[in-house]
Amino acid sequence: EDSPISMEPLLTRLFSDALAWQLDNAFINGSGAGKPLGVLNAPCLISVTKETGQAAATILYENIIKMYARMWDKSNAVWMANDDTFPQLASMSLSVGTGGAPVWLPAGGISGKPYDTLLGKPLILTEHCQALGTVGDVLFADWTQYLVGQKSGATVKFASIIHFKFDSDQSAFRFVMRIDGQPW
């Protein structure tokens, strides 16, 4: 009542942002039970095996090449990786005999914008991917092959009521969205 801004638009925006965060997580990690089926739990998931002798919790250029090679249509694909993979990705090198060469450098060197793409495809660092060293730490996904079902014209339904906690001068808020998803 004493707020200089209207709380309803603020809460609607904040809860919409929180819902988007939850949906991103569900589309990657969801179990399919009462929520969308995430790509990491779908039967269509393709994992590449680590290299012989590869240390745990590491990413090699050869791993990235294998993932890229397994994608049947790369035109809409994007890379997604957990934030903690950045040091591994940024220090990847191609082994050449007893030496090597870096494979992932930003334009302009270290002063350039850091690493937006990997093999020419966008790279999105996100906390929704799994921790470094586990399946799903790096994804190469074509999200046009993920189906999202939502009631036609439906948006987030917002409702508030002052009667629920009237005696303690509190309001209650409700947000409802009907949505599901799974890989094609």
C-alpha positions as protocol buffer text, in pm:
chain_id: "A"
residue {
  index: 1
  type: GLU
  ca { x: 0 y: 0 z: 0 }
}
residue {
  index: 2
  type: ASP
  ca { x: 290 y: 237 z: 78 }
}
residue {
  index: 3
  type: SER
  ca { x: 509 y: 121 z: -210 }
}
residue {
  index: 4
  type: PRO
  ca { x: 602 y: 387 z: -468 }
}
residue {
  index: 5
  type: ILE
  ca { x: 566 y: 120 z: -739 }
}
residue {
  index: 6
  type: SER
  ca { x: 278 y: -110 z: -808 }
}
residue {
  index: 7
  type: MET
  ca { x: 364 y: -454 z: -673 }
}
residue {
  index: 8
  type: GLU
  ca { x: 148 y: -650 z: -916 }
}
residue {
  index: 9
  type: PRO
  ca { x: 352 y: -568 z: -1232 }
}
residue {
  index: 10
  type: LEU
  ca { x: 678 y: -618 z: -1042 }
}
residue {
  index: 11
  type: LEU
  ca { x: 572 y: -957 z: -906 }
}
residue {
  index: 12
  type: THR
  ca { x: 439 y: -1064 z: -1245 }
}
residue {
  index: 13
  type: ARG
  ca { x: 774 y: -984 z: -1409 }
}
residue {
  index: 14
  type: LEU
  ca { x: 979 y: -1150 z: -1134 }
}
residue {
  index: 15
  type: PHE
  ca { x: 767 y: -1464 z: -1129 }
}
residue {
  index: 16
  type: SER
  ca { x: 775 y: -1480 z: -1511 }
}
residue {
  index: 17
  type: ASP
  ca { x: 1156 y: -1465 z: -1497 }
}
residue {
  index: 18
  type: ALA
  ca { x: 1161 y: -1738 z: -1231 }
}
residue {
  index: 19
  type: LEU
  ca { x: 924 y: -1952 z: -1436 }
}
residue {
  index: 20
  type: ALA
  ca { x: 1146 y: -1913 z: -1746 }
}
residue {
  index: 21
  type: TRP
  ca { x: 1445 y: -2025 z: -1536 }
}
residue {
  index: 22
  type: GLN
  ca { x: 1253 y: -2331 z: -1415 }
}
residue {
  index: 23
  type: LEU
  ca { x: 1141 y: -2417 z: -1769 }
}
residue {
  index: 24
  type: ASP
  ca { x: 1497 y: -2395 z: -1900 }
}
residue {
  index: 25
  type: ASN
  ca { x: 1601 y: -2635 z: -1626 }
}
residue {
  index: 26
  type: ALA
  ca { x: 1310 y: -2873 z: -1699 }
}
residue {
  index: 27
  type: PHE
  ca { x: 1379 y: -2879 z: -2074 }
}
residue {
  index: 28
  type: ILE
  ca { x: 1735 y: -2992 z: -1998 }
}
residue {
  index: 29
  type: ASN
  ca { x: 1697 y: -3199 z: -1678 }
}
residue {
  index: 30
  type: GLY
  ca { x: 1325 y: -3276 z: -1639 }
}
residue {
  index: 31
  type: SER
  ca { x: 1217 y: -3628 z: -1549 }
}
residue {
  index: 32
  type: GLY
  ca { x: 891 y: -3617 z: -1749 }
}
residue {
  index: 33
  type: ALA
  ca { x: 692 y: -3696 z: -1433 }
}
residue {
  index: 34
  type: GLY
  ca { x: 471 y: -3393 z: -1371 }
}
residue {
  index: 35
  type: LYS
  ca { x: 712 y: -3177 z: -1570 }
}
residue {
  index: 36
  type: PRO
  ca { x: 862 y: -3170 z: -1920 }
}
residue {
  index: 37
  type: LEU
  ca { x: 1099 y: -3451 z: -2023 }
}
residue {
  index: 38
  type: GLY
  ca { x: 1447 y: -3302 z: -2037 }
}
residue {
  index: 39
  type: VAL
  ca { x: 1695 y: -3391 z: -2306 }
}
residue {
  index: 40
  type: LEU
  ca { x: 1930 y: -3552 z: -2052 }
}
residue {
  index: 41
  type: ASN
  ca { x: 1662 y: -3804 z: -1951 }
}
residue {
  index: 42
  type: ALA
  ca { x: 1525 y: -3872 z: -2299 }
}
residue {
  index: 43
  type: PRO
  ca { x: 1585 y: -4199 z: -2484 }
}
residue {
  index: 44
  type: CYS
  ca { x: 1722 y: -4002 z: -2781 }
}
residue {
  index: 45
  type: LEU
  ca { x: 2024 y: -3874 z: -2582 }
}
residue {
  index: 46
  type: ILE
  ca { x: 2353 y: -3954 z: -2754 }
}
residue {
  index: 47
  type: SER
  ca { x: 2663 y: -3946 z: -2536 }
}
residue {
  index: 48
  type: VAL
  ca { x: 3019 y: -3965 z: -2659 }
}
residue {
  index: 49
  type: THR
  ca { x: 3274 y: -4165 z: -2464 }
}
residue {
  index: 50
  type: LYS
  ca { x: 3587 y: -4008 z: -2324 }
}
residue {
  index: 51
  type: GLU
  ca { x: 3921 y: -4070 z: -2486 }
}
residue {
  index: 52
  type: THR
  ca { x: 4145 y: -4354 z: -2373 }
}
residue {
  index: 53
  type: GLY
  ca { x: 4354 y: -4225 z: -2086 }
}
residue {
  index: 54
  type: GLN
  ca { x: 4150 y: -3903 z: -2051 }
}
residue {
  index: 55
  type: ALA
  ca { x: 4157 y: -3773 z: -1695 }
}
residue {
  index: 56
  type: ALA
  ca { x: 3830 y: -3738 z: -1507 }
}
residue {
  index: 57
  type: ALA
  ca { x: 3651 y: -3400 z: -1518 }
}
residue {
  index: 58
  type: THR
  ca { x: 3831 y: -3285 z: -1832 }
}
residue {
  index: 59
  type: ILE
  ca { x: 3715 y: -3182 z: -2178 }
}
residue {
  index: 60
  type: LEU
  ca { x: 3933 y: -3254 z: -2478 }
}
residue {
  index: 61
  type: TYR
  ca { x: 3905 y: -3114 z: -2826 }
}
residue {
  index: 62
  type: GLU
  ca { x: 3854 y: -3472 z: -2945 }
}
residue {
  index: 63
  type: ASN
  ca { x: 3537 y: -3491 z: -2729 }
}
residue {
  index: 64
  type: ILE
  ca { x: 3400 y: -3177 z: -2896 }
}
residue {
  index: 65
  type: ILE
  ca { x: 3483 y: -3311 z: -3243 }
}
residue {
  index: 66
  type: LYS
  ca { x: 3301 y: -3639 z: -3165 }
}
residue {
  index: 67
  type: MET
  ca { x: 2993 y: -3451 z: -3045 }
}
residue {
  index: 68
  type: TYR
  ca { x: 2993 y: -3229 z: -3353 }
}
residue {
  index: 69
  type: ALA
  ca { x: 3027 y: -3533 z: -3581 }
}
residue {
  index: 70
  type: ARG
  ca { x: 2727 y: -3709 z: -3422 }
}
residue {
  index: 71
  type: MET
  ca { x: 2481 y: -3424 z: -3497 }
}
residue {
  index: 72
  type: TRP
  ca { x: 2290 y: -3514 z: -3813 }
}
residue {
  index: 73
  type: ASP
  ca { x: 2178 y: -3160 z: -3898 }
}
residue {
  index: 74
  type: LYS
  ca { x: 2393 y: -2887 z: -3750 }
}
residue {
  index: 75
  type: SER
  ca { x: 2210 y: -2591 z: -3904 }
}
residue {
  index: 76
  type: ASN
  ca { x: 2011 y: -2505 z: -3586 }
}
residue {
  index: 77
  type: ALA
  ca { x: 2238 y: -2659 z: -3324 }
}
residue {
  index: 78
  type: VAL
  ca { x: 2386 y: -2473 z: -3027 }
}
residue {
  index: 79
  type: TRP
  ca { x: 2639 y: -2567 z: -2764 }
}
residue {
  index: 80
  type: MET
  ca { x: 2537 y: -2545 z: -2400 }
}
residue {
  index: 81
  type: ALA
  ca { x: 2780 y: -2600 z: -2115 }
}
residue {
  index: 82
  type: ASN
  ca { x: 2792 y: -2562 z: -1741 }
}
residue {
  index: 83
  type: ASP
  ca { x: 2968 y: -2249 z: -1620 }
}
residue {
  index: 84
  type: ASP
  ca { x: 3240 y: -2457 z: -1453 }
}
residue {
  index: 85
  type: THR
  ca { x: 3347 y: -2602 z: -1791 }
}
residue {
  index: 86
  type: PHE
  ca { x: 3481 y: -2264 z: -1905 }
}
residue {
  index: 87
  type: PRO
  ca { x: 3840 y: -2319 z: -1787 }
}
residue {
  index: 88
  type: GLN
  ca { x: 3849 y: -2653 z: -1969 }
}
residue {
  index: 89
  type: LEU
  ca { x: 3699 y: -2513 z: -2288 }
}
residue {
  index: 90
  type: ALA
  ca { x: 3922 y: -2205 z: -2282 }
}
residue {
  index: 91
  type: SER
  ca { x: 4238 y: -2412 z: -2248 }
}
residue {
  index: 92
  type: MET
  ca { x: 4155 y: -2687 z: -2501 }
}
residue {
  index: 93
  type: SER
  ca { x: 4434 y: -2770 z: -2741 }
}
residue {
  index: 94
  type: LEU
  ca { x: 4487 y: -2996 z: -3039 }
}
residue {
  index: 95
  type: SER
  ca { x: 4761 y: -3248 z: -2977 }
}
residue {
  index: 96
  type: VAL
  ca { x: 5026 y: -3241 z: -3249 }
}
residue {
  index: 97
  type: GLY
  ca { x: 5304 y: -3489 z: -3181 }
}
residue {
  index: 98
  type: THR
  ca { x: 5459 y: -3396 z: -2848 }
}
residue {
  index: 99
  type: GLY
  ca { x: 5320 y: -3041 z: -2861 }
}
residue {
  index: 100
  type: GLY
  ca { x: 4989 y: -2883 z: -2936 }
}
residue {
  index: 101
  type: ALA
  ca { x: 4803 y: -2577 z: -3049 }
}
residue {
  index: 102
  type: PRO
  ca { x: 4514 y: -2389 z: -2884 }
}
residue {
  index: 103
  type: VAL
  ca { x: 4181 y: -2441 z: -3055 }
}
residue {
  index: 104
  type: TRP
  ca { x: 3950 y: -2187 z: -2899 }
}
residue {
  index: 105
  type: LEU
  ca { x: 4066 y: -1828 z: -2907 }
}
residue {
  index: 106
  type: PRO
  ca { x: 3855 y: -1515 z: -2923 }
}
residue {
  index: 107
  type: ALA
  ca { x: 3910 y: -1267 z: -3203 }
}
residue {
  index: 108
  type: GLY
  ca { x: 4168 y: -1017 z: -3078 }
}
residue {
  index: 109
  type: GLY
  ca { x: 4324 y: -1269 z: -2838 }
}
residue {
  index: 110
  type: ILE
  ca { x: 4266 y: -1246 z: -2464 }
}
residue {
  index: 111
  type: SER
  ca { x: 4141 y: -888 z: -2497 }
}
residue {
  index: 112
  type: GLY
  ca { x: 3860 y: -996 z: -2733 }
}
residue {
  index: 113
  type: LYS
  ca { x: 3506 y: -1096 z: -2644 }
}
residue {
  index: 114
  type: PRO
  ca { x: 3534 y: -1437 z: -2481 }
}
residue {
  index: 115
  type: TYR
  ca { x: 3428 y: -1741 z: -2670 }
}
residue {
  index: 116
  type: ASP
  ca { x: 3076 y: -1693 z: -2806 }
}
residue {
  index: 117
  type: THR
  ca { x: 3103 y: -1985 z: -3046 }
}
residue {
  index: 118
  type: LEU
  ca { x: 3255 y: -2330 z: -3067 }
}
residue {
  index: 119
  type: LEU
  ca { x: 3313 y: -2475 z: -3414 }
}
residue {
  index: 120
  type: GLY
  ca { x: 3106 y: -2186 z: -3549 }
}
residue {
  index: 121
  type: LYS
  ca { x: 2798 y: -2263 z: -3339 }
}
residue {
  index: 122
  type: PRO
  ca { x: 2674 y: -2047 z: -3047 }
}
residue {
  index: 123
  type: LEU
  ca { x: 2793 y: -2142 z: -2701 }
}
residue {
  index: 124
  type: ILE
  ca { x: 2565 y: -2075 z: -2404 }
}
residue {
  index: 125
  type: LEU
  ca { x: 2711 y: -2115 z: -2056 }
}
residue {
  index: 126
  type: THR
  ca { x: 2432 y: -2213 z: -1817 }
}
residue {
  index: 127
  type: GLU
  ca { x: 2397 y: -2348 z: -1467 }
}
residue {
  index: 128
  type: HIS
  ca { x: 2131 y: -2588 z: -1598 }
}
residue {
  index: 129
  type: CYS
  ca { x: 2390 y: -2817 z: -1757 }
}
residue {
  index: 130
  type: GLN
  ca { x: 2550 y: -3076 z: -1532 }
}
residue {
  index: 131
  type: ALA
  ca { x: 2874 y: -3024 z: -1340 }
}
residue {
  index: 132
  type: LEU
  ca { x: 3205 y: -3076 z: -1514 }
}
residue {
  index: 133
  type: GLY
  ca { x: 3287 y: -3445 z: -1550 }
}
residue {
  index: 134
  type: THR
  ca { x: 2927 y: -3572 z: -1560 }
}
residue {
  index: 135
  type: VAL
  ca { x: 2699 y: -3655 z: -1852 }
}
residue {
  index: 136
  type: GLY
  ca { x: 2542 y: -3329 z: -1965 }
}
residue {
  index: 137
  type: ASP
  ca { x: 2829 y: -3098 z: -1872 }
}
residue {
  index: 138
  type: VAL
  ca { x: 2845 y: -3002 z: -2241 }
}
residue {
  index: 139
  type: LEU
  ca { x: 2546 y: -3038 z: -2476 }
}
residue {
  index: 140
  type: PHE
  ca { x: 2525 y: -2997 z: -2852 }
}
residue {
  index: 141
  type: ALA
  ca { x: 2153 y: -2964 z: -2912 }
}
residue {
  index: 142
  type: ASP
  ca { x: 1909 y: -2866 z: -3185 }
}
residue {
  index: 143
  type: TRP
  ca { x: 1621 y: -2713 z: -2992 }
}
residue {
  index: 144
  type: THR
  ca { x: 1402 y: -2704 z: -3305 }
}
residue {
  index: 145
  type: GLN
  ca { x: 1370 y: -3080 z: -3239 }
}
residue {
  index: 146
  type: TYR
  ca { x: 1220 y: -3021 z: -2895 }
}
residue {
  index: 147
  type: LEU
  ca { x: 842 y: -2999 z: -2876 }
}
residue {
  index: 148
  type: VAL
  ca { x: 672 y: -2767 z: -2630 }
}
residue {
  index: 149
  type: GLY
  ca { x: 298 y: -2807 z: -2576 }
}
residue {
  index: 150
  type: GLN
  ca { x: 103 y: -2518 z: -2437 }
}
residue {
  index: 151
  type: LYS
  ca { x: -267 y: -2439 z: -2439 }
}
residue {
  index: 152
  type: SER
  ca { x: -337 y: -2215 z: -2739 }
}
residue {
  index: 153
  type: GLY
  ca { x: -309 y: -1849 z: -2648 }
}
residue {
  index: 154
  type: ALA
  ca { x: -220 y: -1937 z: -2290 }
}
residue {
  index: 155
  type: THR
  ca { x: 12 y: -1721 z: -2090 }
}
residue {
  index: 156
  type: VAL
  ca { x: 100 y: -1715 z: -1725 }
}
residue {
  index: 157
  type: LYS
  ca { x: -222 y: -1663 z: -1531 }
}
residue {
  index: 158
  type: PHE
  ca { x: -181 y: -1427 z: -1239 }
}
residue {
  index: 159
  type: ALA
  ca { x: -425 y: -1384 z: -954 }
}
residue {
  index: 160
  type: SER
  ca { x: -406 y: -1212 z: -620 }
}
residue {
  index: 161
  type: ILE
  ca { x: -640 y: -1212 z: -325 }
}
residue {
  index: 162
  type: ILE
  ca { x: -644 y: -1008 z: -7 }
}
residue {
  index: 163
  type: HIS
  ca { x: -909 y: -1218 z: 170 }
}
residue {
  index: 164
  type: PHE
  ca { x: -693 y: -1527 z: 234 }
}
residue {
  index: 165
  type: LYS
  ca { x: -484 y: -1359 z: 508 }
}
residue {
  index: 166
  type: PHE
  ca { x: -713 y: -1063 z: 570 }
}
residue {
  index: 167
  type: ASP
  ca { x: -669 y: -1075 z: 948 }
}
residue {
  index: 168
  type: SER
  ca { x: -289 y: -1031 z: 919 }
}
residue {
  index: 169
  type: ASP
  ca { x: -303 y: -773 z: 637 }
}
residue {
  index: 170
  type: GLN
  ca { x: -137 y: -1006 z: 383 }
}
residue {
  index: 171
  type: SER
  ca { x: -209 y: -1083 z: 20 }
}
residue {
  index: 172
  type: ALA
  ca { x: -173 y: -1415 z: -159 }
}
residue {
  index: 173
  type: PHE
  ca { x: -56 y: -1452 z: -518 }
}
residue {
  index: 174
  type: ARG
  ca { x: -103 y: -1740 z: -761 }
}
residue {
  index: 175
  type: PHE
  ca { x: 70 y: -1803 z: -1095 }
}
residue {
  index: 176
  type: VAL
  ca { x: -48 y: -2083 z: -1325 }
}
residue {
  index: 177
  type: MET
  ca { x: 96 y: -2199 z: -1656 }
}
residue {
  index: 178
  type: ARG
  ca { x: 2 y: -2517 z: -1842 }
}
residue {
  index: 179
  type: ILE
  ca { x: 300 y: -2643 z: -2042 }
}
residue {
  index: 180
  type: ASP
  ca { x: 482 y: -2965 z: -2130 }
}
residue {
  index: 181
  type: GLY
  ca { x: 774 y: -3059 z: -2349 }
}
residue {
  index: 182
  type: GLN
  ca { x: 986 y: -3345 z: -2479 }
}
residue {
  index: 183
  type: PRO
  ca { x: 1233 y: -3420 z: -2758 }
}
residue {
  index: 184
  type: TRP
  ca { x: 1070 y: -3493 z: -3094 }
}
